[in-house]
PDB file of C-alpha atoms and ligand atoms in Angstrom:
ATOM      1  CA  UNK A 642      -6.970  -6.221 -11.093  1.00  0.00           C
ATOM      2  CA  UNK A 643      -4.409  -4.003 -13.028  1.00  0.00           C
ATOM      3  CA  UNK A 644      -1.949  -1.707 -11.415  1.00  0.00           C
ATOM      4  CA  UNK A 645       0.135   0.779 -13.350  1.00  0.00           C
ATOM      5  CA  UNK A 646       2.749   2.706 -11.418  1.00  0.00           C
ATOM      6  CA  UNK A 647       4.486   5.835 -12.736  1.00  0.00           C
ATOM      7  CA  UNK A 648       7.588   6.198 -11.656  1.00  0.00           C
ATOM      8  CA  UNK A 649      11.332   7.958 -12.503  1.00  0.00           C
ATOM      9  CA  UNK A 650      13.099   5.179 -10.614  1.00  0.00           C
ATOM     10  CA  UNK A 651      11.700   1.799 -11.985  1.00  0.00           C
ATOM     11  CA  UNK A 652      14.319  -0.236 -10.503  1.00  0.00           C
ATOM     12  CA  UNK A 653      13.358   0.575  -7.130  1.00  0.00           C
ATOM     13  CA  UNK A 654      10.428  -1.468  -7.857  1.00  0.00           C
ATOM     14  CA  UNK A 655      11.848  -4.833  -9.175  1.00  0.00           C
ATOM     15  CA  UNK A 656      12.023  -6.027  -5.661  1.00  0.00           C
ATOM     16  CA  UNK A 657       9.023  -5.755  -3.940  1.00  0.00           C
ATOM     17  CA  UNK A 658       6.825  -7.645  -6.294  1.00  0.00           C
ATOM     18  CA  UNK A 659       9.623 -10.726  -7.026  1.00  0.00           C
ATOM     19  CA  UNK A 660       8.784 -12.916  -4.213  1.00  0.00           C
ATOM     20  CA  UNK A 661       6.366 -14.607  -1.612  1.00  0.00           C
ATOM     21  CA  UNK A 662       2.954 -13.412  -1.748  1.00  0.00           C
ATOM     22  CA  UNK A 663       3.060 -10.649  -4.533  1.00  0.00           C
ATOM     23  CA  UNK A 664       5.013 -12.987  -6.992  1.00  0.00           C
ATOM     24  CA  UNK A 665       2.153 -15.484  -6.489  1.00  0.00           C
ATOM     25  CA  UNK A 666      -0.374 -13.171  -7.172  1.00  0.00           C
ATOM     26  CA  UNK A 667       1.220 -12.161 -10.531  1.00  0.00           C
ATOM     27  CA  UNK A 668       1.790 -15.987 -11.452  1.00  0.00           C
ATOM     28  CA  UNK A 669      -1.755 -16.811 -10.714  1.00  0.00           C
ATOM     29  CA  UNK A 670      -2.785 -13.849 -12.792  1.00  0.00           C
ATOM     30  CA  UNK A 671      -5.044 -12.354  -9.775  1.00  0.00           C
ATOM     31  CA  UNK A 672      -3.309  -9.033 -10.867  1.00  0.00           C
ATOM     32  CA  UNK A 673      -1.101  -7.653 -13.513  1.00  0.00           C
ATOM     33  CA  UNK A 674       1.408  -4.802 -12.191  1.00  0.00           C
ATOM     34  CA  UNK A 675       2.887  -2.356 -15.029  1.00  0.00           C
ATOM     35  CA  UNK A 676       5.831  -0.048 -14.231  1.00  0.00           C
ATOM     36  CA  UNK A 677       6.084   2.948 -16.384  1.00  0.00           C
ATOM     37  CA  UNK A 678       9.564   5.065 -16.524  1.00  0.00           C
ATOM     38  CA  UNK A 679       8.626   8.653 -16.608  1.00  0.00           C
ATOM     39  CA  UNK A 680      11.435   9.659 -18.259  1.00  0.00           C
ATOM     40  CA  UNK A 681      10.586   7.527 -21.562  1.00  0.00           C
ATOM     41  CA  UNK A 682       8.010  10.038 -22.323  1.00  0.00           C
ATOM     42  CA  UNK A 683      10.164  13.243 -21.815  1.00  0.00           C
ATOM     43  CA  UNK A 684      10.220  15.144 -24.914  1.00  0.00           C
ATOM     44  CA  UNK A 685      13.081  17.280 -23.424  1.00  0.00           C
ATOM     45  CA  UNK A 686      16.364  16.480 -25.913  1.00  0.00           C
ATOM     46  CA  UNK A 687      18.062  15.508 -22.422  1.00  0.00           C
ATOM     47  CA  UNK A 688      15.069  13.723 -21.172  1.00  0.00           C
ATOM     48  CA  UNK A 689      14.742  16.059 -18.180  1.00  0.00           C
ATOM     49  CA  UNK A 690      11.427  15.417 -15.957  1.00  0.00           C
ATOM     50  CA  UNK A 691      12.027  18.137 -13.230  1.00  0.00           C
ATOM     51  CA  UNK A 692      12.904  21.523 -13.311  1.00  0.00           C
ATOM     52  CA  UNK A 693      13.297  24.829 -10.657  1.00  0.00           C
ATOM     53  CA  UNK A 694      10.539  25.939  -8.918  1.00  0.00           C
ATOM     54  CA  UNK A 695       8.594  28.955  -9.793  1.00  0.00           C
ATOM     55  CA  UNK A 696       8.942  31.481  -7.081  1.00  0.00           C
ATOM     56  CA  UNK A 697      12.472  30.037  -6.051  1.00  0.00           C
ATOM     57  CA  UNK A 698      13.201  27.868  -2.894  1.00  0.00           C
ATOM     58  CA  UNK A 699      15.326  24.841  -2.672  1.00  0.00           C
ATOM     59  CA  UNK A 700      14.362  21.807  -4.612  1.00  0.00           C
ATOM     60  CA  UNK A 701      13.376  20.526  -7.972  1.00  0.00           C
ATOM     61  CA  UNK A 702       9.973  20.099  -9.255  1.00  0.00           C
ATOM     62  CA  UNK A 703       8.720  17.220 -11.446  1.00  0.00           C
ATOM     63  CA  UNK A 704       7.547  18.599 -14.749  1.00  0.00           C
ATOM     64  CA  UNK A 705       3.851  18.186 -15.968  1.00  0.00           C
ATOM     65  CA  UNK A 706       4.878  16.994 -19.856  1.00  0.00           C
ATOM     66  CA  UNK A 707       5.788  13.550 -19.457  1.00  0.00           C
ATOM     67  CA  UNK A 708       3.512  12.757 -16.546  1.00  0.00           C
ATOM     68  CA  UNK A 709       0.621  13.970 -18.152  1.00  0.00           C
ATOM     69  CA  UNK A 710       1.576  12.393 -21.430  1.00  0.00           C
ATOM     70  CA  UNK A 711       1.855   8.963 -19.959  1.00  0.00           C
ATOM     71  CA  UNK A 712      -1.642   9.511 -18.064  1.00  0.00           C
ATOM     72  CA  UNK A 713      -3.526  10.277 -21.076  1.00  0.00           C
ATOM     73  CA  UNK A 714      -2.462   7.505 -22.937  1.00  0.00           C
ATOM     74  CA  UNK A 715      -3.117   5.207 -20.213  1.00  0.00           C
ATOM     75  CA  UNK A 716      -6.570   6.843 -19.534  1.00  0.00           C
ATOM     76  CA  UNK A 717      -7.107   6.531 -23.142  1.00  0.00           C
ATOM     77  CA  UNK A 718      -6.440   2.714 -23.137  1.00  0.00           C
ATOM     78  CA  UNK A 719      -8.983   1.844 -19.984  1.00  0.00           C
ATOM     79  CA  UNK A 720     -10.837   3.342 -17.835  1.00  0.00           C
ATOM     80  CA  UNK A 721      -9.293   3.944 -13.892  1.00  0.00           C
ATOM     81  CA  UNK A 722     -11.033   3.491 -10.475  1.00  0.00           C
ATOM     82  CA  UNK A 723      -8.580   5.819  -8.828  1.00  0.00           C
ATOM     83  CA  UNK A 724      -5.225   7.608  -9.959  1.00  0.00           C
ATOM     84  CA  UNK A 725      -3.366   8.095  -6.799  1.00  0.00           C
ATOM     85  CA  UNK A 726      -0.402  10.165  -6.109  1.00  0.00           C
ATOM     86  CA  UNK A 727       1.746   8.891  -3.210  1.00  0.00           C
ATOM     87  CA  UNK A 728       2.835  11.852  -1.108  1.00  0.00           C
ATOM     88  CA  UNK A 729       3.359  12.713   2.567  1.00  0.00           C
ATOM     89  CA  UNK A 730       0.665  15.367   2.553  1.00  0.00           C
ATOM     90  CA  UNK A 731      -2.150  13.048   1.450  1.00  0.00           C
ATOM     91  CA  UNK A 732      -4.719  11.048   3.270  1.00  0.00           C
ATOM     92  CA  UNK A 733      -3.047   8.632   5.972  1.00  0.00           C
ATOM     93  CA  UNK A 734      -3.402   5.081   4.528  1.00  0.00           C
ATOM     94  CA  UNK A 735      -5.532   2.658   6.633  1.00  0.00           C
ATOM     95  CA  UNK A 736      -6.823  -0.811   6.087  1.00  0.00           C
ATOM     96  CA  UNK A 737     -10.184   0.390   5.312  1.00  0.00           C
ATOM     97  CA  UNK A 738      -8.952   2.344   2.200  1.00  0.00           C
ATOM     98  CA  UNK A 739      -6.855  -0.845   1.394  1.00  0.00           C
ATOM     99  CA  UNK A 740     -10.086  -3.051   1.248  1.00  0.00           C
ATOM    100  CA  UNK A 741     -12.183  -0.498  -0.719  1.00  0.00           C
ATOM    101  CA  UNK A 742      -9.149  -0.371  -3.294  1.00  0.00           C
ATOM    102  CA  UNK A 743      -8.959  -4.104  -3.458  1.00  0.00           C
ATOM    103  CA  UNK A 744     -12.568  -3.978  -5.026  1.00  0.00           C
ATOM    104  CA  UNK A 745     -11.492  -1.809  -7.968  1.00  0.00           C
ATOM    105  CA  UNK A 746     -10.281  -3.417 -11.709  1.00  0.00           C
ATOM    106  CA  UNK A 747      -7.641  -0.664 -12.554  1.00  0.00           C
ATOM    107  CA  UNK A 748      -5.334   1.392 -10.261  1.00  0.00           C
ATOM    108  CA  UNK A 749      -2.780   4.062 -11.048  1.00  0.00           C
ATOM    109  CA  UNK A 750      -0.163   5.158  -8.896  1.00  0.00           C
ATOM    110  CA  UNK A 751       1.998   7.761  -9.421  1.00  0.00           C
ATOM    111  CA  UNK A 752       5.247   8.318  -7.388  1.00  0.00           C
ATOM    112  CA  UNK A 753       6.716  11.664  -6.577  1.00  0.00           C
ATOM    113  CA  UNK A 754      10.221  13.132  -6.048  1.00  0.00           C
ATOM    114  CA  UNK A 755      12.113  15.881  -5.138  1.00  0.00           C
ATOM    115  CA  UNK A 756       9.908  18.533  -4.231  1.00  0.00           C
ATOM    116  CA  UNK A 757       6.994  16.667  -5.636  1.00  0.00           C
ATOM    117  CA  UNK A 758       4.975  17.237  -8.946  1.00  0.00           C
ATOM    118  CA  UNK A 759       3.661  20.465 -10.660  1.00  0.00           C
ATOM    119  CA  UNK A 760       0.378  20.969  -8.814  1.00  0.00           C
ATOM    120  CA  UNK A 761      -1.426  21.488 -12.136  1.00  0.00           C
ATOM    121  CA  UNK A 762      -0.744  17.356 -12.553  1.00  0.00           C
ATOM    122  CA  UNK A 763      -2.219  16.931  -9.194  1.00  0.00           C
ATOM    123  CA  UNK A 764      -5.367  19.122 -10.031  1.00  0.00           C
ATOM    124  CA  UNK A 765      -5.678  17.514 -13.478  1.00  0.00           C
ATOM    125  CA  UNK A 766      -5.591  13.861 -12.778  1.00  0.00           C
ATOM    126  CA  UNK A 767      -5.426  12.636  -9.456  1.00  0.00           C
ATOM    127  CA  UNK A 768      -8.321  11.443  -7.525  1.00  0.00           C
ATOM    128  CA  UNK A 769      -6.917  10.574  -4.517  1.00  0.00           C
ATOM    129  CA  UNK A 770      -3.701  11.483  -2.512  1.00  0.00           C
ATOM    130  CA  UNK A 771      -2.533   8.762  -0.173  1.00  0.00           C
ATOM    131  CA  UNK A 772       0.536   9.078   2.402  1.00  0.00           C
ATOM    132  CA  UNK A 773       1.709   5.973   4.368  1.00  0.00           C
ATOM    133  CA  UNK A 774       2.816   7.632   7.414  1.00  0.00           C
ATOM    134  CA  UNK A 775       3.839  11.197   8.935  1.00  0.00           C
ATOM    135  CA  UNK A 776       7.252  10.627   7.809  1.00  0.00           C
ATOM    136  CA  UNK A 777       9.130  11.722   4.641  1.00  0.00           C
ATOM    137  CA  UNK A 778      10.698   9.070   2.185  1.00  0.00           C
ATOM    138  CA  UNK A 779      13.006  10.204  -0.906  1.00  0.00           C
ATOM    139  CA  UNK A 780      10.328   9.109  -3.149  1.00  0.00           C
ATOM    140  CA  UNK A 781       6.705   7.509  -3.664  1.00  0.00           C
ATOM    141  CA  UNK A 782       8.083   4.327  -4.948  1.00  0.00           C
ATOM    142  CA  UNK A 783       8.349   2.556  -1.410  1.00  0.00           C
ATOM    143  CA  UNK A 784       4.975   4.165  -0.756  1.00  0.00           C
ATOM    144  CA  UNK A 785       3.708   2.369  -3.850  1.00  0.00           C
ATOM    145  CA  UNK A 786       5.266  -1.161  -2.870  1.00  0.00           C
ATOM    146  CA  UNK A 787       3.532  -0.583   0.412  1.00  0.00           C
ATOM    147  CA  UNK A 788       0.212   0.228  -0.803  1.00  0.00           C
ATOM    148  CA  UNK A 789      -0.050  -2.127  -3.755  1.00  0.00           C
ATOM    149  CA  UNK A 790       1.153  -5.093  -1.264  1.00  0.00           C
ATOM    150  CA  UNK A 791      -1.643  -4.105   1.316  1.00  0.00           C
ATOM    151  CA  UNK A 792      -4.160  -4.366  -1.632  1.00  0.00           C
ATOM    152  CA  UNK A 793      -3.140  -7.120  -3.464  1.00  0.00           C
ATOM    153  CA  UNK A 794      -3.261  -9.480  -0.689  1.00  0.00           C
ATOM    154  CA  UNK A 795      -6.883  -8.887  -0.153  1.00  0.00           C
ATOM    155  CA  UNK A 796      -7.932 -10.084  -3.266  1.00  0.00           C
ATOM    156  CA  UNK A 797      -9.804 -13.349  -3.176  1.00  0.00           C
ATOM    157  CA  UNK A 798      -7.219 -16.058  -4.574  1.00  0.00           C
ATOM    158  CA  UNK A 799      -4.149 -14.411  -3.423  1.00  0.00           C
ATOM    159  CA  UNK A 800      -3.553 -15.599   0.059  1.00  0.00           C
ATOM    160  CA  UNK A 801      -3.528 -19.107   0.461  1.00  0.00           C
ATOM    161  CA  UNK A 802      -5.957 -19.428   3.458  1.00  0.00           C
ATOM    162  CA  UNK A 803      -9.009 -16.777   2.064  1.00  0.00           C
ATOM    163  CA  UNK A 804      -9.847 -16.137   5.703  1.00  0.00           C
ATOM    164  CA  UNK A 805      -7.025 -15.498   6.731  1.00  0.00           C
ATOM    165  CA  UNK A 806      -6.616 -11.723   5.784  1.00  0.00           C
ATOM    166  CA  UNK A 807      -9.889 -11.264   7.783  1.00  0.00           C
ATOM    167  CA  UNK A 808      -8.147 -12.164  10.717  1.00  0.00           C
ATOM    168  CA  UNK A 809      -5.302  -9.585   9.999  1.00  0.00           C
ATOM    169  CA  UNK A 810      -4.876  -6.719  12.929  1.00  0.00           C
ATOM    170  CA  UNK A 811      -6.889  -3.836  12.149  1.00  0.00           C
ATOM    171  CA  UNK A 812      -9.674  -5.670   9.969  1.00  0.00           C
ATOM    172  CA  UNK A 813     -12.002  -5.197  12.772  1.00  0.00           C
ATOM    173  CA  UNK A 814     -10.352  -2.337  14.557  1.00  0.00           C
ATOM    174  CA  UNK A 815      -8.347  -4.821  16.712  1.00  0.00           C
ATOM    175  CA  UNK A 816      -4.721  -5.861  16.538  1.00  0.00           C
ATOM    176  CA  UNK A 817      -4.098  -9.453  16.230  1.00  0.00           C
ATOM    177  CA  UNK A 818      -3.769 -11.602  19.211  1.00  0.00           C
ATOM    178  CA  UNK A 819      -0.416 -13.632  19.904  1.00  0.00           C
ATOM    179  CA  UNK A 820       0.329 -16.658  17.729  1.00  0.00           C
ATOM    180  CA  UNK A 821       2.552 -19.728  18.786  1.00  0.00           C
ATOM    181  CA  UNK A 822       3.529 -22.865  17.324  1.00  0.00           C
ATOM    182  CA  UNK A 823       5.859 -25.701  17.914  1.00  0.00           C
ATOM    183  CA  UNK A 824       7.894 -26.372  20.154  1.00  0.00           C
ATOM    184  CA  UNK A 825       5.491 -26.540  23.030  1.00  0.00           C
ATOM    185  CA  UNK A 826       7.752 -25.289  25.094  1.00  0.00           C
ATOM    186  CA  UNK A 827      11.162 -23.667  24.671  1.00  0.00           C
ATOM    187  CA  UNK A 828      13.978 -23.163  27.348  1.00  0.00           C
ATOM    188  CA  UNK A 829      10.877 -23.128  29.812  1.00  0.00           C
ATOM    189  CA  UNK A 830       8.592 -20.886  28.081  1.00  0.00           C
ATOM    190  CA  UNK A 831       5.278 -22.834  27.819  1.00  0.00           C
ATOM    191  CA  UNK A 832       2.630 -22.036  25.066  1.00  0.00           C
ATOM    192  CA  UNK A 833      -0.598 -21.119  26.638  1.00  0.00           C
ATOM    193  CA  UNK A 834      -2.676 -24.136  28.145  1.00  0.00           C
ATOM    194  CA  UNK A 835      -5.768 -22.985  25.997  1.00  0.00           C
ATOM    195  CA  UNK A 836      -4.388 -23.467  22.721  1.00  0.00           C
ATOM    196  CA  UNK A 837      -3.422 -26.870  23.294  1.00  0.00           C
ATOM    197  CA  UNK A 838      -6.549 -28.126  24.480  1.00  0.00           C
ATOM    198  CA  UNK A 839      -8.909 -28.441  21.129  1.00  0.00           C
ATOM    199  CA  UNK A 840     -11.695 -26.462  22.862  1.00  0.00           C
ATOM    200  CA  UNK A 841     -12.430 -24.208  19.440  1.00  0.00           C
ATOM    201  CA  UNK A 842     -15.120 -22.106  21.335  1.00  0.00           C
ATOM    202  CA  UNK A 843     -12.787 -21.202  24.291  1.00  0.00           C
ATOM    203  CA  UNK A 844      -9.507 -20.635  21.873  1.00  0.00           C
ATOM    204  CA  UNK A 845     -11.742 -18.298  20.123  1.00  0.00           C
ATOM    205  CA  UNK A 846     -12.846 -16.285  23.264  1.00  0.00           C
ATOM    206  CA  UNK A 847      -9.253 -16.284  24.408  1.00  0.00           C
ATOM    207  CA  UNK A 848      -7.831 -14.922  21.094  1.00  0.00           C
ATOM    208  CA  UNK A 849     -10.817 -12.269  21.238  1.00  0.00           C
ATOM    209  CA  UNK A 850      -9.578 -11.256  24.712  1.00  0.00           C
ATOM    210  CA  UNK A 851      -5.924 -10.975  23.877  1.00  0.00           C
ATOM    211  CA  UNK A 852      -6.583  -8.861  20.838  1.00  0.00           C
ATOM    212  CA  UNK A 853      -8.817  -6.404  23.094  1.00  0.00           C
ATOM    213  CA  UNK A 854      -6.207  -6.230  25.609  1.00  0.00           C
ATOM    214  CA  UNK A 855      -3.543  -5.858  23.135  1.00  0.00           C
ATOM    215  CA  UNK A 856      -5.541  -2.981  21.644  1.00  0.00           C
ATOM    216  CA  UNK A 857      -5.907  -1.434  24.671  1.00  0.00           C
ATOM    217  CA  UNK A 858      -2.241  -1.559  25.529  1.00  0.00           C
ATOM    218  CA  UNK A 859      -1.060  -0.381  22.453  1.00  0.00           C
ATOM    219  CA  UNK A 860      -3.372   1.155  20.302  1.00  0.00           C
ATOM    220  CA  UNK A 861      -6.298   2.609  22.554  1.00  0.00           C
ATOM    221  CA  UNK A 862      -6.754   5.444  19.637  1.00  0.00           C
ATOM    222  CA  UNK A 863      -8.466   2.436  17.407  1.00  0.00           C
ATOM    223  CA  UNK A 864     -11.168   1.592  20.421  1.00  0.00           C
ATOM    224  CA  UNK A 865     -11.868   5.487  20.740  1.00  0.00           C
ATOM    225  CA  UNK A 866     -12.904   5.978  17.108  1.00  0.00           C
ATOM    226  CA  UNK A 867     -14.453   2.513  16.150  1.00  0.00           C
ATOM    227  CA  UNK A 868     -15.719   3.981  12.895  1.00  0.00           C
ATOM    228  CA  UNK A 869     -12.669   4.708  11.417  1.00  0.00           C
TER     229      UNK A 869
HETATM  230  N1  ADE B1252       6.621  10.139  -0.381  1.00  0.00           N
HETATM  231  C1  ADE B1252       7.220  10.586   0.343  1.00  0.00           C
HETATM  232  N2  ADE B1252       6.916  10.254   1.771  1.00  0.00           N
HETATM  233  C2  ADE B1252       5.954   9.890   1.414  1.00  0.00           C
HETATM  234  C3  ADE B1252       4.861   8.977   2.278  1.00  0.00           C
HETATM  235  N3  ADE B1252       5.073   9.277   3.821  1.00  0.00           N
HETATM  236  N4  ADE B1252       3.838   8.741   1.919  1.00  0.00           N
HETATM  237  C4  ADE B1252       3.924   8.759   0.576  1.00  0.00           C
HETATM  238  N5  ADE B1252       4.367   9.024  -0.091  1.00  0.00           N
HETATM  239  C5  ADE B1252       5.809   9.553   0.198  1.00  0.00           C
END
C-alpha cells in the first residue's frame, strides 16, 4: 500500500511513523508513506497557502491552487482508491472503515488547517471525508497519523502475530478482555485462576464473557447497533 499525505506542516508527521509498528511496516515494505508539503506547490511569490474567507468572518481558508496542482500531479501518476480529507465535519472513524481502507492500494490524505480548505477542493477531488472524533484539532495532521496507524497495522505482515489484529477491541463489536502477564501475584493481587490452568476452551469462554461484560458496562451502544 502507498499513502500520500498532503500537509502545510510536514514536520508534524515525522514522529508518528518513526518507531515501533509503523517503522517496521515501512522497513518491511508493507507500506510506503509519502509526505508532501503543499507550500512547495504554491505559485504565489510569497508561497502563500491561505487567504481571507469571501463573505468575511474570522479565520483563513486554504487556497485551491497549490492543493489542486499537487493532487492533479499525484493523480496523473497513479489511481487512488480514496482521496480522504480529514475534517471534524466528516464521517466518524470506526474500525470497519479502517478494515475496508486497509484493502486499498493507494490512498491520499489531505490535512486541513485554519477554517479548512476552499469548498471547491472538496467538491472536485475528495472522495471521502473523515473525522477522528467529535472534537476540533488544530489541523488534520494528527488525524491523518491516527488514520494511517489504524489502517497500516491491519495490512498482512505488519503485526508479528497475524491474528492479533482480529482480537482487538471493536473487531467484533466487543471491547477486548483484560490481559495479564507475570508475576502471577503482585502485592496480593492474583491473576484470575482460569488463565493459569491451560484449559484453552475454558480460557476462550472466560475471555468472551469478560469482553461482553466490559462492552455492556462501558459501551452498551456497541451492542445496540450490531450492524455498525
Ligand atoms: N481536523 C481538525 N479536527 C479534526 C478531527 N476531529 N478529525 C479529523 N480532522 C480534524
